[in-house]
PDB file of C-alpha atoms and ligand atoms in Angstrom:
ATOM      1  CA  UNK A   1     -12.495   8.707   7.221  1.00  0.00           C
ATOM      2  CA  UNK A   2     -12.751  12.665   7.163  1.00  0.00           C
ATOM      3  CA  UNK A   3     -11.975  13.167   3.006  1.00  0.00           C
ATOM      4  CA  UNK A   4     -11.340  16.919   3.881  1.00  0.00           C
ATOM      5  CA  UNK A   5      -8.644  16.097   6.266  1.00  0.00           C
ATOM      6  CA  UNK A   6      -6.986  13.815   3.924  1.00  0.00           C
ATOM      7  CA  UNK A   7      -7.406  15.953   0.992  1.00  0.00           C
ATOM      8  CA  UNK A   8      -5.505  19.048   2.617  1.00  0.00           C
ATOM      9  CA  UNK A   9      -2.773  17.131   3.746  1.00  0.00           C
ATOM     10  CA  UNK A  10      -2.634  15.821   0.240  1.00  0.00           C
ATOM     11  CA  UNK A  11      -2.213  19.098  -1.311  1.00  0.00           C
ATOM     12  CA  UNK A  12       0.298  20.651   1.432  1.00  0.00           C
ATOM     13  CA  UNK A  13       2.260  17.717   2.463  1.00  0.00           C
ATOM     14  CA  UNK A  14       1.559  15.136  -0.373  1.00  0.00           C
ATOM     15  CA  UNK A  15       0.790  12.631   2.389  1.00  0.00           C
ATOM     16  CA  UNK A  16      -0.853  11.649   4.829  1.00  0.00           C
ATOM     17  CA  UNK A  17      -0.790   8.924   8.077  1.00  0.00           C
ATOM     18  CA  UNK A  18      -3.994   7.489   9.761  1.00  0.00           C
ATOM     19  CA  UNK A  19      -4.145   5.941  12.610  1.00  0.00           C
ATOM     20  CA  UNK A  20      -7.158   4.149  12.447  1.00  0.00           C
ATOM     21  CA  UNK A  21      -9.381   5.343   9.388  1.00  0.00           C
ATOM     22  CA  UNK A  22     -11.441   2.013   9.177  1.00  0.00           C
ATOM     23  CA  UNK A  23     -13.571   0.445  11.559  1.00  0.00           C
ATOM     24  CA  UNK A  24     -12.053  -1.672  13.599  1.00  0.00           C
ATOM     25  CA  UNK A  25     -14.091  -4.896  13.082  1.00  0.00           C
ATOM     26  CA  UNK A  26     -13.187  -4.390   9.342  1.00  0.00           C
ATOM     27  CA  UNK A  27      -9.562  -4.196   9.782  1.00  0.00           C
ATOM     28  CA  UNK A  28      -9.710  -7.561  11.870  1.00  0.00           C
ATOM     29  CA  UNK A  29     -11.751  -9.109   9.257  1.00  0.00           C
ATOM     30  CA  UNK A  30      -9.187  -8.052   6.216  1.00  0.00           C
ATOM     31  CA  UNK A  31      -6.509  -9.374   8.103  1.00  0.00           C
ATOM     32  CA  UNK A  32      -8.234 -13.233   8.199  1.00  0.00           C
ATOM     33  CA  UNK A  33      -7.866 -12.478   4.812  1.00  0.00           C
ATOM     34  CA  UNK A  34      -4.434 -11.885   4.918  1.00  0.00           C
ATOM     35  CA  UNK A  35      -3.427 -15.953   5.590  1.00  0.00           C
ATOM     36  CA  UNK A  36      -0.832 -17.318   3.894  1.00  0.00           C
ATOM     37  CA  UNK A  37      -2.801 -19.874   1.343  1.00  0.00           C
ATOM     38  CA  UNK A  38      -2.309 -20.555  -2.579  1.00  0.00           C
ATOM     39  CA  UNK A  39      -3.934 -17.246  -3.524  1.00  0.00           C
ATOM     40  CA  UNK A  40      -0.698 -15.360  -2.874  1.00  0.00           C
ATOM     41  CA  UNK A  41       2.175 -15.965  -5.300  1.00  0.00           C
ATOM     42  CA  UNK A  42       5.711 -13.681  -5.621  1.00  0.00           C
ATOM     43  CA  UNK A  43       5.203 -10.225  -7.399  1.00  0.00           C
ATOM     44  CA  UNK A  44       6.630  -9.364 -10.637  1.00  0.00           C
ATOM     45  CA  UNK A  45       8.910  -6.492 -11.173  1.00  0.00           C
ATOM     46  CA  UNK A  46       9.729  -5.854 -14.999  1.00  0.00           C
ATOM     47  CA  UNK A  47      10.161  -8.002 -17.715  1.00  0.00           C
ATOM     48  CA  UNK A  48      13.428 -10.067 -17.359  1.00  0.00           C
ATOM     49  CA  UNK A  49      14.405 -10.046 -13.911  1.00  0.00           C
ATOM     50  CA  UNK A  50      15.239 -13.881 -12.814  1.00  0.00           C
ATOM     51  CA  UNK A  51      13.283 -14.824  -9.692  1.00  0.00           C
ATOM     52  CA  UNK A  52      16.153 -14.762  -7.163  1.00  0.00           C
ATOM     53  CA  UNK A  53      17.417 -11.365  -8.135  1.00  0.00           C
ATOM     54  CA  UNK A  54      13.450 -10.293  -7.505  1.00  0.00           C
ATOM     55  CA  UNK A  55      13.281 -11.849  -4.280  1.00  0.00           C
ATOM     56  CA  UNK A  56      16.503  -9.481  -3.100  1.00  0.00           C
ATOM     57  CA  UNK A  57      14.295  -6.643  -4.237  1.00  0.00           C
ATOM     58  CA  UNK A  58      11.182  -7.284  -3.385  1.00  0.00           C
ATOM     59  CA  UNK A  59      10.476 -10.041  -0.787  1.00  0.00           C
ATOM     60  CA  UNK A  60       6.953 -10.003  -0.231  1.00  0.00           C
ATOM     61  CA  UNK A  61       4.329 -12.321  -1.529  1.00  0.00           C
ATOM     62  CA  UNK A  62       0.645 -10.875  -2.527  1.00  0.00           C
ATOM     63  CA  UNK A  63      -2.618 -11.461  -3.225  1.00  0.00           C
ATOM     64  CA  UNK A  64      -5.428  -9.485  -5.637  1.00  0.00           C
ATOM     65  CA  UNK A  65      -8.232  -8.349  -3.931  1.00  0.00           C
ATOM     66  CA  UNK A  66     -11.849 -10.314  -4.988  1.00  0.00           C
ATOM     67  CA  UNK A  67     -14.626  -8.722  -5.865  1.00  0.00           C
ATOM     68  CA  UNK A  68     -16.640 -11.032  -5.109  1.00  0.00           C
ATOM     69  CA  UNK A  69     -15.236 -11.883  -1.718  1.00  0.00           C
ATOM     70  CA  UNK A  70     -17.810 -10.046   1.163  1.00  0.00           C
ATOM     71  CA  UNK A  71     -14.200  -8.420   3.235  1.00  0.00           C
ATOM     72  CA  UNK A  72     -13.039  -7.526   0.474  1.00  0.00           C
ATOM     73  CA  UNK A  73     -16.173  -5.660  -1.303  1.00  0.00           C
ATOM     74  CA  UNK A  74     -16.318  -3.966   2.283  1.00  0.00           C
ATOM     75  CA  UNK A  75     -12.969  -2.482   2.025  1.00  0.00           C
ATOM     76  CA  UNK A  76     -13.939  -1.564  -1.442  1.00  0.00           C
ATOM     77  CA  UNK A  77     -16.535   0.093  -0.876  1.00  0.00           C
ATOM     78  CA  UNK A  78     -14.488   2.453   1.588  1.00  0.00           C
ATOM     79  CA  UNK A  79     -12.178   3.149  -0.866  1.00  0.00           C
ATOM     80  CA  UNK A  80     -14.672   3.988  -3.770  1.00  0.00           C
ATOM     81  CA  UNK A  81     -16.331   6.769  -1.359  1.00  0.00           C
ATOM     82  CA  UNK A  82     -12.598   8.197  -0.603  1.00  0.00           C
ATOM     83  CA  UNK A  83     -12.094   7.719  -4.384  1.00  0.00           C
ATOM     84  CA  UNK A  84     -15.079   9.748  -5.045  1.00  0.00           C
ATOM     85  CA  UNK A  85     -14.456  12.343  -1.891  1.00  0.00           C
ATOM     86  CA  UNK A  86     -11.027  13.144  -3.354  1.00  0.00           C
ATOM     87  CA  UNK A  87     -12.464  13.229  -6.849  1.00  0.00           C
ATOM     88  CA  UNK A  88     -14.691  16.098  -5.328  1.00  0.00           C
ATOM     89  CA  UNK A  89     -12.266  17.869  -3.954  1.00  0.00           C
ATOM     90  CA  UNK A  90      -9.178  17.851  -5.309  1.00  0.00           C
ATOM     91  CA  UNK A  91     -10.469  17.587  -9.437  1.00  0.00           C
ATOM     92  CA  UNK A  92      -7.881  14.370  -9.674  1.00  0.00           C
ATOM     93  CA  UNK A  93     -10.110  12.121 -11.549  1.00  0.00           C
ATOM     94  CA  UNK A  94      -9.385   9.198  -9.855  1.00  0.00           C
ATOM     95  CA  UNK A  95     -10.805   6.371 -12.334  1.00  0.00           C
ATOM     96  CA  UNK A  96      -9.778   2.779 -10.545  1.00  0.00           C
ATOM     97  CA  UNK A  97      -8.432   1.605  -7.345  1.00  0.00           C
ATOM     98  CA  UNK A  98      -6.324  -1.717  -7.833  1.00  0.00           C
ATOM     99  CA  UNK A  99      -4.832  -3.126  -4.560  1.00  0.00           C
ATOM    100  CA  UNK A 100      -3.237  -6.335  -3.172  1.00  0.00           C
ATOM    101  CA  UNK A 101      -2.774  -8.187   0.234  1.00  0.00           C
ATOM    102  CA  UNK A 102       1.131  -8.582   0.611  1.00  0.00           C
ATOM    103  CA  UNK A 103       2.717 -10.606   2.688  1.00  0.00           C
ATOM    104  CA  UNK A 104       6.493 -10.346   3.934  1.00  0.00           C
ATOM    105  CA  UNK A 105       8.068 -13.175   5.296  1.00  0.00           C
ATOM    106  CA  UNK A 106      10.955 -13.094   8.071  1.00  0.00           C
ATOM    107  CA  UNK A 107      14.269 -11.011   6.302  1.00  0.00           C
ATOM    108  CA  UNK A 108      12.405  -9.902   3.634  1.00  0.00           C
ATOM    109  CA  UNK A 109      11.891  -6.431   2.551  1.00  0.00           C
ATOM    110  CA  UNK A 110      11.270  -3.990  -0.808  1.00  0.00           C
ATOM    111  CA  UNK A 111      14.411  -2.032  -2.061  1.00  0.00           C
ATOM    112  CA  UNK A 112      13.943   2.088  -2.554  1.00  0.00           C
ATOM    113  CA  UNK A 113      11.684   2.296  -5.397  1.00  0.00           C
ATOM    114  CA  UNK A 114       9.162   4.401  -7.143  1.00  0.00           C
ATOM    115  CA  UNK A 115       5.215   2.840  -7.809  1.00  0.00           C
ATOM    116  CA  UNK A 116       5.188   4.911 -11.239  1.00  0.00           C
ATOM    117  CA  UNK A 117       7.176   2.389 -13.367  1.00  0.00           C
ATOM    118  CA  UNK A 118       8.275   2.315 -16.958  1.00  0.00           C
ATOM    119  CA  UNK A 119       7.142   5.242 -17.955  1.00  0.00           C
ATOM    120  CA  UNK A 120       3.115   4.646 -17.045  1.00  0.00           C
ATOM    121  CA  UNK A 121       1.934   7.187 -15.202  1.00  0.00           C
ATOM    122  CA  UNK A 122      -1.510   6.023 -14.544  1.00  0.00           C
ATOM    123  CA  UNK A 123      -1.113   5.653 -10.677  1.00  0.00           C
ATOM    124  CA  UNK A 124      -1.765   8.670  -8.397  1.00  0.00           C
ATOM    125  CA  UNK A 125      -2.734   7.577  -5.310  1.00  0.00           C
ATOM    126  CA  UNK A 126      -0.695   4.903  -2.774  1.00  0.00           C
ATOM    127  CA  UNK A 127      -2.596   3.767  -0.349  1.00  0.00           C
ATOM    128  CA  UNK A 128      -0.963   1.130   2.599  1.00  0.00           C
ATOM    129  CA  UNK A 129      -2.968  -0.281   5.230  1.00  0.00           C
ATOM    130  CA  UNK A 130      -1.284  -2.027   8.254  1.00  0.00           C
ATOM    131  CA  UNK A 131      -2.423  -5.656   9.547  1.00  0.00           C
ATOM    132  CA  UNK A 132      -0.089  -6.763  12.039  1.00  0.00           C
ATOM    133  CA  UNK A 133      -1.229  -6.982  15.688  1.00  0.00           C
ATOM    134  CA  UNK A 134       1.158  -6.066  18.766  1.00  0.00           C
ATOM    135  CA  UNK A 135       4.011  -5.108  16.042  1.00  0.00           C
ATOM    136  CA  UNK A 136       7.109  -4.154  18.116  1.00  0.00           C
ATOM    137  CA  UNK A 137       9.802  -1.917  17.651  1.00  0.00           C
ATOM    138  CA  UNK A 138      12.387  -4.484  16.835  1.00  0.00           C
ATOM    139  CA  UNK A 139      10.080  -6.247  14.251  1.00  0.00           C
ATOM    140  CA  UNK A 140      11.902  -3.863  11.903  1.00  0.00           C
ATOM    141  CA  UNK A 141       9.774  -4.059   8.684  1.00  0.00           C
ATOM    142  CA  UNK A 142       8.853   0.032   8.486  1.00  0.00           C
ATOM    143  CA  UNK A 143       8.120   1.981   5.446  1.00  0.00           C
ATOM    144  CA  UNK A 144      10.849   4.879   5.102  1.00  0.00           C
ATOM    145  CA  UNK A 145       9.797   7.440   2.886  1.00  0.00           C
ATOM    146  CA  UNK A 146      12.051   9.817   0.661  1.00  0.00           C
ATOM    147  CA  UNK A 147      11.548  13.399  -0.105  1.00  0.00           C
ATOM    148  CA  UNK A 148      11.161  13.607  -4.239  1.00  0.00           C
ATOM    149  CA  UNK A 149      15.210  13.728  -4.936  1.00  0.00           C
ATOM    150  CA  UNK A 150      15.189  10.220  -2.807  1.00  0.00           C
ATOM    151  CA  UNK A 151      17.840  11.625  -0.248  1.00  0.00           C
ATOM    152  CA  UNK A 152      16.792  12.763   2.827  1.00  0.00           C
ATOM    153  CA  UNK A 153      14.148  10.353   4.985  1.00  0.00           C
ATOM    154  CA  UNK A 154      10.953  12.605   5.432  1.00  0.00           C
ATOM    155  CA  UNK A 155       8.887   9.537   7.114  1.00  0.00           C
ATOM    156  CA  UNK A 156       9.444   6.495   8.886  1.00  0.00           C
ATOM    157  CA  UNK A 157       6.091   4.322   9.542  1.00  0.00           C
ATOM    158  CA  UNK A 158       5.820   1.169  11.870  1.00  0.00           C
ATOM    159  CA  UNK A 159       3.557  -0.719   9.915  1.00  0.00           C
ATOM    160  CA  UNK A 160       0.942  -1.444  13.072  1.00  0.00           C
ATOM    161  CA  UNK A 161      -2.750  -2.568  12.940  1.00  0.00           C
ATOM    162  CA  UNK A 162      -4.785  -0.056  11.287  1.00  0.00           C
ATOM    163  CA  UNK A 163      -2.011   2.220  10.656  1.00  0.00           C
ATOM    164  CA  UNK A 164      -2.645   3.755   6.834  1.00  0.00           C
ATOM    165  CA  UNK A 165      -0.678   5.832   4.168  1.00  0.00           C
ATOM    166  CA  UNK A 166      -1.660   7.743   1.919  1.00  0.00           C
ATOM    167  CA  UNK A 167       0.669   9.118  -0.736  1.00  0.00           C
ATOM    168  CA  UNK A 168       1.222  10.453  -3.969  1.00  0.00           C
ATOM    169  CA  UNK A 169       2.836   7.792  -5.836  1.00  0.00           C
ATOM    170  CA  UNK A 170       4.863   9.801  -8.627  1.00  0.00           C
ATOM    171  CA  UNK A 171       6.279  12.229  -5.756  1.00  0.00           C
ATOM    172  CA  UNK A 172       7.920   9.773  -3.015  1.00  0.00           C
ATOM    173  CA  UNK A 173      10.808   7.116  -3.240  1.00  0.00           C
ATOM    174  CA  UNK A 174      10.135   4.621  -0.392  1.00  0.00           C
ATOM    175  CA  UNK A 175      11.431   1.395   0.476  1.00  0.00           C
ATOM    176  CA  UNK A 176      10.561  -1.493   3.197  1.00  0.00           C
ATOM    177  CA  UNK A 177      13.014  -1.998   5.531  1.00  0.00           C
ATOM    178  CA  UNK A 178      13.897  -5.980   6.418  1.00  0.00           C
ATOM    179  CA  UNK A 179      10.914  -7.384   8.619  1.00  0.00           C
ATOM    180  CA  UNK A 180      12.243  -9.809  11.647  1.00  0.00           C
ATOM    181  CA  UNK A 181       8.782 -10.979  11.736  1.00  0.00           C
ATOM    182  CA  UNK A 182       6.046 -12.332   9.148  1.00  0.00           C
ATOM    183  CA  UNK A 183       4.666  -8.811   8.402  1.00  0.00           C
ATOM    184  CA  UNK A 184       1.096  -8.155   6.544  1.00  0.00           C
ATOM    185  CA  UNK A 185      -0.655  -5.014   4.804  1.00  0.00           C
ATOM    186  CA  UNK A 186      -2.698  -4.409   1.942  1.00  0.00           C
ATOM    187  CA  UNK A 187      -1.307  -1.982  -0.901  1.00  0.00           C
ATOM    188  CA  UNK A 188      -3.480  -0.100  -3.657  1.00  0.00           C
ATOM    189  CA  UNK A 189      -3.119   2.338  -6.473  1.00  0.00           C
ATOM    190  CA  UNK A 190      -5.650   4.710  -7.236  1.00  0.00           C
ATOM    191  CA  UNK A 191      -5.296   5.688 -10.891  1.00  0.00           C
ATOM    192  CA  UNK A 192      -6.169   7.455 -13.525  1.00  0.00           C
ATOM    193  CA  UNK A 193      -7.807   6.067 -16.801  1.00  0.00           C
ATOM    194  CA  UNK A 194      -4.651   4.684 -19.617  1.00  0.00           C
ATOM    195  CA  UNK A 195      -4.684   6.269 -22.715  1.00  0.00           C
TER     196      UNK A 195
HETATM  197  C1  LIG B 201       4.662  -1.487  -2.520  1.00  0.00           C
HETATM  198  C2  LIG B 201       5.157  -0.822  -1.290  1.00  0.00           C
HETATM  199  C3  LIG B 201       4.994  -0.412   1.080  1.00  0.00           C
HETATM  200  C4  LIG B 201       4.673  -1.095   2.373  1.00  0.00           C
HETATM  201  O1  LIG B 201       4.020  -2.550  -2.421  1.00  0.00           O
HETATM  202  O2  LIG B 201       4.892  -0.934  -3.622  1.00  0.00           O
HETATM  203  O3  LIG B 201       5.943   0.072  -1.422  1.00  0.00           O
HETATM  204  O4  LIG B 201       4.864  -0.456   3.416  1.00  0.00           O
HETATM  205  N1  LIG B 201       4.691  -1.183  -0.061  1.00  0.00           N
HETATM  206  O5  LIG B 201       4.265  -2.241   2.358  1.00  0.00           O
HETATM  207 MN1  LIG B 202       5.842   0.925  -3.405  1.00  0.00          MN
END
């Protein structure tokens, strides 16, 4: 990963796309990870909201990362020297990453939404990494991203293997169009220490 890259287009753009910022072997490996099995379970969304009016939000099933999982520490450890490289350059005192495996099935997607909800501001830093092998053009299932006033589309991202986002996750509505096919990534937060 080149941190200097990423941190410019961080402060000009407040985003950036990789194509393949991991080694490839460990993308493969995360995505045996990424098997439907009873680790995964729907997301939550807010207090109050009944489970069918979540799943026409937010469609996608997920999975916590383990620490004590060998994959998983792997990708961990990438993202604690990013965490530390953006730390270094860009003063954001990034304090945590917290991130998920998320699975969407067939005609599922995530409504426009913002990842800084009700009112806690602790997350900075999206990050989205890809998992899904010879992903075609009609597979729908892309990330859109909105310019701040949640208007105008400023990115559209196929989400292929290896593919990652970066973002700032106050700045930019986004929203997951419907997948037509069983459609796999792994989303974090970097974040900033709750008061
Ligand atoms: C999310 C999200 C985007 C994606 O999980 O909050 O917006 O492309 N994911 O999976
Ligand atoms: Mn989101």
């Amino acid at each position: 990963m080149n941190i200097a890259e990423i941190a410019g287009q961080l402060t000009h753009t407040g985003y950036i796309v990789l194509d393949n910022p991991l080694p490839a072997t460990l993308t493969a490996q995360l995505l045996t990870r990424c098997r439907h099995d009873d680790r995964f379970h729907a997301a939550h969304i807010g207090r109050g909201t009944d489970k069918q009016q979540i799943k026409s939000i937010r469609g996608d099933v997920i999975s916590w990362l383990d620490e004590s999982d060998s994959i998983d520490q792997a990708y961990l450890a990438c993202m604690e020297t990013l965490r530390a490289g953006l730390n270094e350059a860009l003063y954001l005192g990034l304090f945590d990453y917290e991130c998920h495996y998320a699975i969407y099935g067939a005609g599922s997607g995530y409504a426009k939404h913002s990842d800084v909800l009700n009112g806690k501001k602790n997350r900075i830093l999206t990050t989205v990494l890809y998992l899904n092998e010879d992903w075609q053009a009609c597979d729908g299932g892309e990330l859109v991203v909105f310019e701040p006033e949640g208007v105008d589309v400023i990115a559209t991202i196929a989400p292929k293997f290896g593919t990652m986002i970066i973002f700032l996750s106050e700045v930019f509505p986004h929203e997951v169009l419907i997948s037509h096919n069983t459609r796999r990534s792994l989303t974090g937060w970097f974040r900033v220490s709750g008061s």
